[in-house]
């Protein structure tokens, strides 16, 4: 139905333009000077109003139609509508063009195009028309490529800090080493019309070794494995129906200084989210990005390995390896260029099962000194009131905070 409406509108506009052109020519003079080189692609629609027999034949043929790419595929339907609705505008028939040559040319290049126009006019089959158009493409050296709607990019970061103090250092101190590495991989699909698909793999791993810790040679101070995927189908100008899935865990066991108990481990916990809702994604300039997703239908699944009793207790899952909840979720993603080589990235989410709430507010301010050297200030606020009382702080309550500043290697690919 939508296709028929588009064809009808195109036909009406074409018929109106022909009528105006014929009235103007009759009013001004019988001479017409063409200042634009003829083109074989839309000549039938934009040239004199002419009856082409193959157009009508193709509409009533019982044979399987040959798929034709625009504009040839659009041309047949539009001309047929013209013949049916405005026959008074059709003043010529294709038999009058047999053996005729287009002579409104001035250069050899225009003469070649004129010949191609004549070939298309006299072609009686779709295959012949396609062959002629292919010859035109070859002659003028055009290279036709299918657009690539996929975009892939990645970021690798490496920061290293080392401090050493002699035993008699007059101010005291503690020897320590820190290492932070991260890899961010992104794969996006956008057909510029209806479908978007975002995929992200975020991996971070950092270590700190300090002589003050008598239980461990080193402990992780940054450990994250996040896989995220979001599919969007356009609903309105900047709104998309969206479905997203996300999985979070860590690589290595997590400890506290001078504490032998394990507080996290690979797949302990493993959090999985699946959500449905709407996503607001306006088009911003200068490479800036904004996405606000409202996901009223959300499912959360948490899994903890059976051999980690302390982790079960800290997440209120004593005696059970998995737990599931239904609720709602909201997500915010922002990438903003504040100044030249200075960027602000924000990632936030809020999930509630209407019994407890879980939220994160992540900010990263990055300044790119050169192609490979960058500084970053990172902050992370987290709220989770579904934890054991051991994680309640007298000042912050169930709010938690994390911050670091780094200067080191950053490579974008």
mmCIF file of C-alpha atoms in Angstrom:
data_model
loop_
_atom_site.group_PDB
_atom_site.id
_atom_site.type_symbol
_atom_site.label_atom_id
_atom_site.label_comp_id
_atom_site.label_asym_id
_atom_site.label_seq_id
_atom_site.Cartn_x
_atom_site.Cartn_y
_atom_site.Cartn_z
ATOM 1 C CA UNK A 1 0.000 0.000 0.000
ATOM 2 C CA UNK A 2 2.813 2.395 0.892
ATOM 3 C CA UNK A 3 4.558 1.561 -2.396
ATOM 4 C CA UNK A 4 1.356 2.297 -4.346
ATOM 5 C CA UNK A 5 1.024 5.653 -2.584
ATOM 6 C CA UNK A 6 4.631 6.521 -3.421
ATOM 7 C CA UNK A 7 4.106 5.599 -7.068
ATOM 8 C CA UNK A 8 0.872 7.610 -7.188
ATOM 9 C CA UNK A 9 2.558 10.701 -5.739
ATOM 10 C CA UNK A 10 5.486 10.358 -8.145
ATOM 11 C CA UNK A 11 3.104 9.955 -11.072
ATOM 12 C CA UNK A 12 1.060 12.991 -10.093
ATOM 13 C CA UNK A 13 4.145 15.145 -9.700
ATOM 14 C CA UNK A 14 5.540 13.921 -13.021
ATOM 15 C CA UNK A 15 2.248 14.552 -14.818
ATOM 16 C CA UNK A 16 2.004 18.042 -13.362
ATOM 17 C CA UNK A 17 5.549 18.880 -14.411
ATOM 18 C CA UNK A 18 4.843 17.643 -17.975
ATOM 19 C CA UNK A 19 1.701 19.756 -18.165
ATOM 20 C CA UNK A 20 3.513 22.882 -16.974
ATOM 21 C CA UNK A 21 6.412 22.273 -19.358
ATOM 22 C CA UNK A 22 4.102 21.804 -22.354
ATOM 23 C CA UNK A 23 2.174 24.971 -21.554
ATOM 24 C CA UNK A 24 5.391 26.958 -21.193
ATOM 25 C CA UNK A 25 6.800 25.643 -24.458
ATOM 26 C CA UNK A 26 3.571 26.416 -26.299
ATOM 27 C CA UNK A 27 3.550 29.908 -24.838
ATOM 28 C CA UNK A 28 7.168 30.811 -25.465
ATOM 29 C CA UNK A 29 8.311 29.160 -28.673
ATOM 30 C CA UNK A 30 8.557 25.933 -30.605
ATOM 31 C CA UNK A 31 12.310 25.760 -30.072
ATOM 32 C CA UNK A 32 13.798 23.977 -27.132
ATOM 33 C CA UNK A 33 17.458 24.290 -26.237
ATOM 34 C CA UNK A 34 18.747 21.538 -23.973
ATOM 35 C CA UNK A 35 21.574 22.635 -21.693
ATOM 36 C CA UNK A 36 21.842 19.372 -19.771
ATOM 37 C CA UNK A 37 23.438 16.247 -21.203
ATOM 38 C CA UNK A 38 20.802 13.497 -21.725
ATOM 39 C CA UNK A 39 21.001 10.575 -19.309
ATOM 40 C CA UNK A 40 19.824 7.040 -20.147
ATOM 41 C CA UNK A 41 18.729 6.276 -16.593
ATOM 42 C CA UNK A 42 15.633 8.473 -16.219
ATOM 43 C CA UNK A 43 15.187 9.579 -19.814
ATOM 44 C CA UNK A 44 11.822 7.842 -20.228
ATOM 45 C CA UNK A 45 10.379 9.672 -17.235
ATOM 46 C CA UNK A 46 11.977 13.063 -17.787
ATOM 47 C CA UNK A 47 11.851 13.174 -21.596
ATOM 48 C CA UNK A 48 8.826 13.862 -23.817
ATOM 49 C CA UNK A 49 5.611 12.148 -22.685
ATOM 50 C CA UNK A 50 5.724 8.925 -24.704
ATOM 51 C CA UNK A 51 3.825 5.619 -24.795
ATOM 52 C CA UNK A 52 6.218 2.644 -24.486
ATOM 53 C CA UNK A 53 4.724 -0.734 -25.349
ATOM 54 C CA UNK A 54 7.053 -2.754 -23.126
ATOM 55 C CA UNK A 55 5.843 -0.829 -20.024
ATOM 56 C CA UNK A 56 2.256 -2.015 -20.463
ATOM 57 C CA UNK A 57 3.404 -5.485 -21.487
ATOM 58 C CA UNK A 58 5.457 -5.867 -18.316
ATOM 59 C CA UNK A 59 2.464 -4.922 -16.135
ATOM 60 C CA UNK A 60 0.154 -7.556 -17.633
ATOM 61 C CA UNK A 61 2.698 -10.300 -18.213
ATOM 62 C CA UNK A 62 2.103 -13.630 -16.431
ATOM 63 C CA UNK A 63 5.809 -14.461 -16.467
ATOM 64 C CA UNK A 64 7.887 -14.107 -13.341
ATOM 65 C CA UNK A 65 9.148 -10.484 -13.315
ATOM 66 C CA UNK A 66 12.878 -9.897 -13.378
ATOM 67 C CA UNK A 67 14.002 -7.873 -10.332
ATOM 68 C CA UNK A 68 15.264 -4.492 -11.510
ATOM 69 C CA UNK A 69 17.047 -1.960 -9.325
ATOM 70 C CA UNK A 70 15.865 1.669 -9.243
ATOM 71 C CA UNK A 71 15.430 3.796 -11.223
ATOM 72 C CA UNK A 72 14.434 1.232 -13.892
ATOM 73 C CA UNK A 73 12.176 -0.656 -11.503
ATOM 74 C CA UNK A 74 10.413 2.544 -10.419
ATOM 75 C CA UNK A 75 10.112 3.835 -14.030
ATOM 76 C CA UNK A 76 7.765 1.084 -15.265
ATOM 77 C CA UNK A 77 5.165 1.523 -12.525
ATOM 78 C CA UNK A 78 5.211 5.320 -12.684
ATOM 79 C CA UNK A 79 4.743 5.422 -16.453
ATOM 80 C CA UNK A 80 1.930 2.852 -16.300
ATOM 81 C CA UNK A 81 0.110 5.009 -13.745
ATOM 82 C CA UNK A 82 0.563 7.975 -16.067
ATOM 83 C CA UNK A 83 -0.951 6.108 -19.007
ATOM 84 C CA UNK A 84 -3.944 5.009 -16.903
ATOM 85 C CA UNK A 85 -4.685 8.268 -15.090
ATOM 86 C CA UNK A 86 -3.593 10.982 -17.525
ATOM 87 C CA UNK A 87 -3.691 9.605 -21.094
ATOM 88 C CA UNK A 88 -4.249 13.132 -22.416
ATOM 89 C CA UNK A 89 -0.640 14.003 -21.560
ATOM 90 C CA UNK A 90 0.855 11.214 -23.695
ATOM 91 C CA UNK A 91 1.592 12.745 -27.106
ATOM 92 C CA UNK A 92 4.062 10.303 -28.697
ATOM 93 C CA UNK A 93 4.613 6.550 -29.070
ATOM 94 C CA UNK A 94 7.845 4.574 -29.171
ATOM 95 C CA UNK A 95 7.422 3.678 -32.858
ATOM 96 C CA UNK A 96 8.189 7.275 -33.737
ATOM 97 C CA UNK A 97 11.684 6.939 -32.265
ATOM 98 C CA UNK A 98 12.764 3.962 -34.354
ATOM 99 C CA UNK A 99 15.881 4.988 -36.248
ATOM 100 C CA UNK A 100 15.928 8.462 -34.674
ATOM 101 C CA UNK A 101 19.110 9.997 -33.271
ATOM 102 C CA UNK A 102 19.479 12.491 -30.422
ATOM 103 C CA UNK A 103 21.309 15.491 -31.868
ATOM 104 C CA UNK A 104 21.137 17.967 -28.934
ATOM 105 C CA UNK A 105 24.846 17.436 -28.131
ATOM 106 C CA UNK A 106 27.963 19.508 -28.331
ATOM 107 C CA UNK A 107 30.872 17.340 -27.155
ATOM 108 C CA UNK A 108 32.094 13.792 -27.948
ATOM 109 C CA UNK A 109 31.190 12.729 -24.388
ATOM 110 C CA UNK A 110 27.643 13.980 -24.863
ATOM 111 C CA UNK A 111 27.460 12.196 -28.220
ATOM 112 C CA UNK A 112 28.313 8.896 -26.526
ATOM 113 C CA UNK A 113 25.617 9.447 -23.900
ATOM 114 C CA UNK A 114 23.124 10.358 -26.641
ATOM 115 C CA UNK A 115 23.790 7.031 -28.344
ATOM 116 C CA UNK A 116 23.181 5.227 -25.057
ATOM 117 C CA UNK A 117 19.898 7.110 -24.667
ATOM 118 C CA UNK A 118 18.800 5.967 -28.104
ATOM 119 C CA UNK A 119 19.726 2.362 -27.231
ATOM 120 C CA UNK A 120 17.630 2.466 -24.082
ATOM 121 C CA UNK A 121 14.693 4.017 -25.963
ATOM 122 C CA UNK A 122 14.670 1.301 -28.606
ATOM 123 C CA UNK A 123 15.268 -1.626 -26.213
ATOM 124 C CA UNK A 124 12.182 -3.845 -26.017
ATOM 125 C CA UNK A 125 13.122 -6.115 -23.100
ATOM 126 C CA UNK A 126 14.270 -5.604 -19.549
ATOM 127 C CA UNK A 127 17.416 -7.643 -20.202
ATOM 128 C CA UNK A 128 18.356 -5.387 -23.106
ATOM 129 C CA UNK A 129 17.844 -2.290 -20.985
ATOM 130 C CA UNK A 130 20.048 -3.702 -18.225
ATOM 131 C CA UNK A 131 22.774 -4.591 -20.728
ATOM 132 C CA UNK A 132 22.744 -1.068 -22.143
ATOM 133 C CA UNK A 133 22.924 0.503 -18.681
ATOM 134 C CA UNK A 134 25.807 -1.822 -17.762
ATOM 135 C CA UNK A 135 27.639 -0.714 -20.896
ATOM 136 C CA UNK A 136 27.183 2.928 -19.894
ATOM 137 C CA UNK A 137 28.658 2.208 -16.457
ATOM 138 C CA UNK A 138 31.676 0.493 -18.018
ATOM 139 C CA UNK A 139 32.242 3.234 -20.581
ATOM 140 C CA UNK A 140 32.344 6.101 -18.117
ATOM 141 C CA UNK A 141 34.452 4.164 -15.591
ATOM 142 C CA UNK A 142 32.007 4.037 -12.693
ATOM 143 C CA UNK A 143 32.703 1.608 -9.861
ATOM 144 C CA UNK A 144 29.561 0.549 -8.041
ATOM 145 C CA UNK A 145 30.051 -0.637 -4.476
ATOM 146 C CA UNK A 146 27.511 -1.820 -1.972
ATOM 147 C CA UNK A 147 27.574 0.455 1.090
ATOM 148 C CA UNK A 148 29.138 -1.032 4.194
ATOM 149 C CA UNK A 149 26.839 -0.416 7.149
ATOM 150 C CA UNK A 150 29.224 -2.033 9.655
ATOM 151 C CA UNK A 151 31.727 -0.016 11.679
ATOM 152 C CA UNK A 152 34.322 -1.639 13.915
ATOM 153 C CA UNK A 153 36.769 0.063 16.265
ATOM 154 C CA UNK A 154 38.830 -0.706 19.325
ATOM 155 C CA UNK A 155 40.884 0.937 22.071
ATOM 156 C CA UNK A 156 43.839 -0.517 23.971
ATOM 157 C CA UNK A 157 45.240 1.134 27.115
ATOM 158 C CA UNK A 158 48.261 0.310 29.257
ATOM 159 C CA UNK A 159 49.358 2.189 32.386
ATOM 160 C CA UNK A 160 52.150 1.255 34.792
ATOM 161 C CA UNK A 161 53.151 2.914 38.092
ATOM 162 C CA UNK A 162 56.006 1.964 40.430
ATOM 163 C CA UNK A 163 57.063 3.446 43.779
ATOM 164 C CA UNK A 164 60.107 2.463 45.878
ATOM 165 C CA UNK A 165 61.240 3.815 49.257
ATOM 166 C CA UNK A 166 64.402 2.909 51.131
ATOM 167 C CA UNK A 167 63.873 1.696 54.672
ATOM 168 C CA UNK A 168 65.362 4.882 56.127
ATOM 169 C CA UNK A 169 63.354 7.258 53.922
ATOM 170 C CA UNK A 170 62.762 10.270 56.166
ATOM 171 C CA UNK A 171 59.017 10.589 55.390
ATOM 172 C CA UNK A 172 58.278 6.897 55.369
ATOM 173 C CA UNK A 173 56.335 5.182 52.616
ATOM 174 C CA UNK A 174 55.243 1.847 51.206
ATOM 175 C CA UNK A 175 56.704 0.224 48.095
ATOM 176 C CA UNK A 176 54.017 -0.556 45.521
ATOM 177 C CA UNK A 177 53.476 -1.411 41.895
ATOM 178 C CA UNK A 178 50.302 -0.873 39.867
ATOM 179 C CA UNK A 179 49.426 -2.081 36.405
ATOM 180 C CA UNK A 180 46.240 -1.364 34.477
ATOM 181 C CA UNK A 181 45.339 -2.658 31.043
ATOM 182 C CA UNK A 182 42.044 -2.419 29.191
ATOM 183 C CA UNK A 183 40.643 -3.394 25.796
ATOM 184 C CA UNK A 184 37.400 -2.011 24.390
ATOM 185 C CA UNK A 185 36.005 -3.540 21.177
ATOM 186 C CA UNK A 186 32.942 -2.097 19.424
ATOM 187 C CA UNK A 187 31.005 -3.328 16.386
ATOM 188 C CA UNK A 188 28.058 -1.295 15.099
ATOM 189 C CA UNK A 189 25.544 -1.758 12.297
ATOM 190 C CA UNK A 190 23.422 1.149 11.019
ATOM 191 C CA UNK A 191 21.583 1.013 7.691
ATOM 192 C CA UNK A 192 20.748 4.757 8.003
ATOM 193 C CA UNK A 193 17.041 3.942 7.730
ATOM 194 C CA UNK A 194 15.516 1.530 10.257
ATOM 195 C CA UNK A 195 17.951 -0.906 11.875
ATOM 196 C CA UNK A 196 20.790 -0.311 14.344
ATOM 197 C CA UNK A 197 22.761 -2.968 16.195
ATOM 198 C CA UNK A 198 25.434 -2.116 18.766
ATOM 199 C CA UNK A 199 27.868 -4.647 20.218
ATOM 200 C CA UNK A 200 30.527 -3.948 22.847
ATOM 201 C CA UNK A 201 33.138 -6.037 24.656
ATOM 202 C CA UNK A 202 34.806 -4.225 27.579
ATOM 203 C CA UNK A 203 37.730 -5.964 29.316
ATOM 204 C CA UNK A 204 39.778 -4.406 32.132
ATOM 205 C CA UNK A 205 42.367 -5.901 34.433
ATOM 206 C CA UNK A 206 44.554 -4.083 36.938
ATOM 207 C CA UNK A 207 46.898 -5.182 39.730
ATOM 208 C CA UNK A 208 48.488 -3.594 42.753
ATOM 209 C CA UNK A 209 51.359 -5.074 44.760
ATOM 210 C CA UNK A 210 52.261 -3.513 48.108
ATOM 211 C CA UNK A 211 54.524 -4.588 50.966
ATOM 212 C CA UNK A 212 51.787 -3.682 53.456
ATOM 213 C CA UNK A 213 49.738 -6.690 52.305
ATOM 214 C CA UNK A 214 51.085 -9.756 54.106
ATOM 215 C CA UNK A 215 48.454 -12.167 52.701
ATOM 216 C CA UNK A 216 48.916 -11.673 48.952
ATOM 217 C CA UNK A 217 51.733 -10.937 46.537
ATOM 218 C CA UNK A 218 49.282 -8.815 44.556
ATOM 219 C CA UNK A 219 45.564 -8.137 44.387
ATOM 220 C CA UNK A 220 43.303 -6.918 41.581
ATOM 221 C CA UNK A 221 42.203 -3.304 41.808
ATOM 222 C CA UNK A 222 40.356 -3.289 38.473
ATOM 223 C CA UNK A 223 38.713 -6.404 37.073
ATOM 224 C CA UNK A 224 35.839 -6.330 34.582
ATOM 225 C CA UNK A 225 34.474 -8.489 31.774
ATOM 226 C CA UNK A 226 31.389 -6.954 30.137
ATOM 227 C CA UNK A 227 29.566 -8.066 26.985
ATOM 228 C CA UNK A 228 26.727 -5.862 25.720
ATOM 229 C CA UNK A 229 24.441 -6.008 22.666
ATOM 230 C CA UNK A 230 21.515 -3.753 21.712
ATOM 231 C CA UNK A 231 19.226 -4.030 18.664
ATOM 232 C CA UNK A 232 17.078 -1.089 17.582
ATOM 233 C CA UNK A 233 14.224 -0.770 15.062
ATOM 234 C CA UNK A 234 13.246 2.797 14.195
ATOM 235 C CA UNK A 235 9.829 3.860 15.465
ATOM 236 C CA UNK A 236 9.908 7.647 14.966
ATOM 237 C CA UNK A 237 12.420 10.392 14.214
ATOM 238 C CA UNK A 238 14.872 9.674 17.056
ATOM 239 C CA UNK A 239 13.063 6.823 18.828
ATOM 240 C CA UNK A 240 13.762 3.105 18.405
ATOM 241 C CA UNK A 241 12.102 -0.045 19.648
ATOM 242 C CA UNK A 242 14.992 -1.773 21.371
ATOM 243 C CA UNK A 243 16.051 -5.097 22.829
ATOM 244 C CA UNK A 244 19.284 -5.434 24.793
ATOM 245 C CA UNK A 245 21.257 -8.146 26.561
ATOM 246 C CA UNK A 246 24.231 -7.716 28.889
ATOM 247 C CA UNK A 247 26.532 -10.019 30.848
ATOM 248 C CA UNK A 248 28.960 -8.982 33.619
ATOM 249 C CA UNK A 249 31.615 -10.911 35.510
ATOM 250 C CA UNK A 250 35.348 -10.725 36.311
ATOM 251 C CA UNK A 251 38.522 -12.612 35.348
ATOM 252 C CA UNK A 252 40.363 -13.332 38.626
ATOM 253 C CA UNK A 253 39.613 -13.763 42.341
ATOM 254 C CA UNK A 254 39.111 -10.510 44.231
ATOM 255 C CA UNK A 255 40.603 -9.927 47.691
ATOM 256 C CA UNK A 256 41.028 -7.157 50.238
ATOM 257 C CA UNK A 257 44.347 -6.114 51.745
ATOM 258 C CA UNK A 258 45.362 -8.491 54.567
ATOM 259 C CA UNK A 259 42.151 -10.505 54.138
ATOM 260 C CA UNK A 260 42.325 -14.102 52.886
ATOM 261 C CA UNK A 261 38.605 -14.357 52.062
ATOM 262 C CA UNK A 262 37.483 -14.265 48.401
ATOM 263 C CA UNK A 263 34.980 -11.555 47.477
ATOM 264 C CA UNK A 264 34.621 -12.263 43.769
ATOM 265 C CA UNK A 265 35.709 -14.771 41.175
ATOM 266 C CA UNK A 266 35.106 -15.720 37.555
ATOM 267 C CA UNK A 267 31.350 -16.397 37.257
ATOM 268 C CA UNK A 268 30.947 -15.572 40.929
ATOM 269 C CA UNK A 269 28.903 -13.594 40.453
ATOM 270 C CA UNK A 270 27.787 -13.652 36.799
ATOM 271 C CA UNK A 271 24.988 -11.136 36.125
ATOM 272 C CA UNK A 272 22.883 -11.362 32.972
ATOM 273 C CA UNK A 273 20.248 -8.831 31.868
ATOM 274 C CA UNK A 274 17.656 -9.016 29.059
ATOM 275 C CA UNK A 275 15.462 -5.971 28.432
ATOM 276 C CA UNK A 276 12.804 -4.591 26.083
ATOM 277 C CA UNK A 277 11.746 -0.977 25.666
ATOM 278 C CA UNK A 278 12.395 2.261 23.797
ATOM 279 C CA UNK A 279 15.665 4.030 22.999
ATOM 280 C CA UNK A 280 16.057 7.761 22.295
ATOM 281 C CA UNK A 281 19.060 8.404 20.007
ATOM 282 C CA UNK A 282 19.186 11.877 18.450
ATOM 283 C CA UNK A 283 21.649 12.723 15.681
ATOM 284 C CA UNK A 284 24.462 14.866 17.125
ATOM 285 C CA UNK A 285 27.300 16.678 15.394
ATOM 286 C CA UNK A 286 31.099 16.324 15.725
ATOM 287 C CA UNK A 287 30.914 12.611 16.470
ATOM 288 C CA UNK A 288 28.990 13.129 19.725
ATOM 289 C CA UNK A 289 26.630 10.362 20.805
ATOM 290 C CA UNK A 290 23.636 10.167 23.141
ATOM 291 C CA UNK A 291 21.429 7.203 23.969
ATOM 292 C CA UNK A 292 18.691 7.105 26.613
ATOM 293 C CA UNK A 293 16.987 3.708 26.882
ATOM 294 C CA UNK A 294 13.818 3.167 28.917
ATOM 295 C CA UNK A 295 13.328 -0.583 29.455
ATOM 296 C CA UNK A 296 10.190 -1.361 31.473
ATOM 297 C CA UNK A 297 10.422 -5.099 30.735
ATOM 298 C CA UNK A 298 13.701 -6.372 32.202
ATOM 299 C CA UNK A 299 14.938 -9.714 33.439
ATOM 300 C CA UNK A 300 18.001 -10.258 35.645
ATOM 301 C CA UNK A 301 19.743 -13.573 36.287
ATOM 302 C CA UNK A 302 22.594 -13.949 38.801
ATOM 303 C CA UNK A 303 24.762 -17.059 39.092
ATOM 304 C CA UNK A 304 27.381 -17.853 41.761
ATOM 305 C CA UNK A 305 29.530 -20.961 41.730
ATOM 306 C CA UNK A 306 28.715 -23.489 44.446
ATOM 307 C CA UNK A 307 32.204 -23.533 46.033
ATOM 308 C CA UNK A 308 32.245 -19.852 47.076
ATOM 309 C CA UNK A 309 30.472 -19.630 50.443
ATOM 310 C CA UNK A 310 31.692 -16.138 51.350
ATOM 311 C CA UNK A 311 30.502 -14.757 48.002
ATOM 312 C CA UNK A 312 27.091 -16.424 48.466
ATOM 313 C CA UNK A 313 26.755 -14.798 51.879
ATOM 314 C CA UNK A 314 27.807 -11.328 50.675
ATOM 315 C CA UNK A 315 25.133 -11.397 47.953
ATOM 316 C CA UNK A 316 22.399 -12.838 50.236
ATOM 317 C CA UNK A 317 22.334 -16.115 48.276
ATOM 318 C CA UNK A 318 23.230 -18.644 50.952
ATOM 319 C CA UNK A 319 22.160 -22.111 49.824
ATOM 320 C CA UNK A 320 21.381 -21.126 46.213
ATOM 321 C CA UNK A 321 23.565 -20.890 43.142
ATOM 322 C CA UNK A 322 21.305 -18.690 41.039
ATOM 323 C CA UNK A 323 18.639 -16.065 41.524
ATOM 324 C CA UNK A 324 16.346 -14.293 39.062
ATOM 325 C CA UNK A 325 14.324 -11.081 39.189
ATOM 326 C CA UNK A 326 11.924 -9.170 36.952
ATOM 327 C CA UNK A 327 11.796 -5.403 36.987
ATOM 328 C CA UNK A 328 12.642 -2.292 34.976
ATOM 329 C CA UNK A 329 15.898 -0.808 33.754
ATOM 330 C CA UNK A 330 17.106 2.534 32.415
ATOM 331 C CA UNK A 331 20.378 3.116 30.555
ATOM 332 C CA UNK A 332 22.277 6.266 29.590
ATOM 333 C CA UNK A 333 25.255 6.458 27.246
ATOM 334 C CA UNK A 334 26.963 9.726 26.366
ATOM 335 C CA UNK A 335 30.068 10.602 24.358
ATOM 336 C CA UNK A 336 30.837 14.317 24.199
ATOM 337 C CA UNK A 337 33.753 16.229 22.715
ATOM 338 C CA UNK A 338 34.302 19.091 25.185
ATOM 339 C CA UNK A 339 37.288 20.633 23.398
ATOM 340 C CA UNK A 340 39.971 19.588 20.941
ATOM 341 C CA UNK A 341 41.395 16.211 22.083
ATOM 342 C CA UNK A 342 39.338 16.398 25.318
ATOM 343 C CA UNK A 343 36.437 13.926 25.688
ATOM 344 C CA UNK A 344 33.829 13.018 28.270
ATOM 345 C CA UNK A 345 32.258 9.558 28.282
ATOM 346 C CA UNK A 346 29.402 8.565 30.547
ATOM 347 C CA UNK A 347 27.738 5.194 31.081
ATOM 348 C CA UNK A 348 24.941 4.832 33.618
ATOM 349 C CA UNK A 349 22.230 2.338 34.410
ATOM 350 C CA UNK A 350 19.503 1.809 37.000
ATOM 351 C CA UNK A 351 17.763 -1.494 37.694
ATOM 352 C CA UNK A 352 15.073 -2.225 40.238
ATOM 353 C CA UNK A 353 13.047 -5.329 41.022
ATOM 354 C CA UNK A 354 10.786 -3.116 43.180
ATOM 355 C CA UNK A 355 12.345 -4.899 46.179
ATOM 356 C CA UNK A 356 15.880 -3.557 45.791
ATOM 357 C CA UNK A 357 17.744 -1.127 43.546
ATOM 358 C CA UNK A 358 21.071 -1.366 41.739
ATOM 359 C CA UNK A 359 22.688 1.534 39.885
ATOM 360 C CA UNK A 360 26.038 2.696 38.473
ATOM 361 C CA UNK A 361 27.251 6.116 37.330
ATOM 362 C CA UNK A 362 30.517 5.892 35.375
ATOM 363 C CA UNK A 363 32.429 8.922 34.072
ATOM 364 C CA UNK A 364 35.701 9.055 32.137
ATOM 365 C CA UNK A 365 37.432 12.317 31.199
ATOM 366 C CA UNK A 366 40.206 11.747 28.675
ATOM 367 C CA UNK A 367 42.758 14.109 27.176
ATOM 368 C CA UNK A 368 44.691 12.845 24.155
ATOM 369 C CA UNK A 369 48.205 14.356 24.191
ATOM 370 C CA UNK A 370 49.263 12.553 21.032
ATOM 371 C CA UNK A 371 48.243 9.584 18.947
ATOM 372 C CA UNK A 372 49.524 7.129 21.561
ATOM 373 C CA UNK A 373 49.654 9.054 24.876
ATOM 374 C CA UNK A 374 46.558 10.007 26.864
ATOM 375 C CA UNK A 375 45.544 10.903 30.419
ATOM 376 C CA UNK A 376 42.265 9.752 31.943
ATOM 377 C CA UNK A 377 40.339 10.588 35.107
ATOM 378 C CA UNK A 378 37.883 7.806 35.915
ATOM 379 C CA UNK A 379 35.125 7.838 38.558
ATOM 380 C CA UNK A 380 32.484 5.237 39.386
ATOM 381 C CA UNK A 381 29.581 5.603 41.793
ATOM 382 C CA UNK A 382 27.629 2.441 42.613
ATOM 383 C CA UNK A 383 24.525 1.800 44.710
ATOM 384 C CA UNK A 384 23.352 -1.681 45.708
ATOM 385 C CA UNK A 385 21.100 -2.277 48.707
ATOM 386 C CA UNK A 386 20.839 -6.012 47.982
ATOM 387 C CA UNK A 387 24.075 -6.829 49.797
ATOM 388 C CA UNK A 388 24.882 -8.118 53.265
ATOM 389 C CA UNK A 389 25.204 -5.614 56.153
ATOM 390 C CA UNK A 390 29.007 -5.944 55.868
ATOM 391 C CA UNK A 391 28.860 -3.618 52.867
ATOM 392 C CA UNK A 392 26.909 -0.888 54.662
ATOM 393 C CA UNK A 393 28.983 2.207 55.454
ATOM 394 C CA UNK A 394 28.071 4.633 58.239
ATOM 395 C CA UNK A 395 28.793 7.625 56.009
ATOM 396 C CA UNK A 396 27.915 6.381 52.511
ATOM 397 C CA UNK A 397 25.266 3.775 53.331
ATOM 398 C CA UNK A 398 25.038 1.385 50.379
ATOM 399 C CA UNK A 399 26.726 3.887 48.065
ATOM 400 C CA UNK A 400 30.226 2.915 46.880
ATOM 401 C CA UNK A 401 32.837 5.039 45.145
ATOM 402 C CA UNK A 402 35.915 4.345 43.033
ATOM 403 C CA UNK A 403 38.364 6.726 41.330
ATOM 404 C CA UNK A 404 41.719 6.604 39.551
ATOM 405 C CA UNK A 405 43.870 8.821 37.379
ATOM 406 C CA UNK A 406 46.142 7.340 34.720
ATOM 407 C CA UNK A 407 48.696 8.520 32.184
ATOM 408 C CA UNK A 408 50.012 6.057 29.655
ATOM 409 C CA UNK A 409 49.717 4.323 26.315
ATOM 410 C CA UNK A 410 46.411 4.568 24.437
ATOM 411 C CA UNK A 411 46.062 3.037 20.983
ATOM 412 C CA UNK A 412 42.931 3.310 18.848
ATOM 413 C CA UNK A 413 42.351 0.887 15.976
#
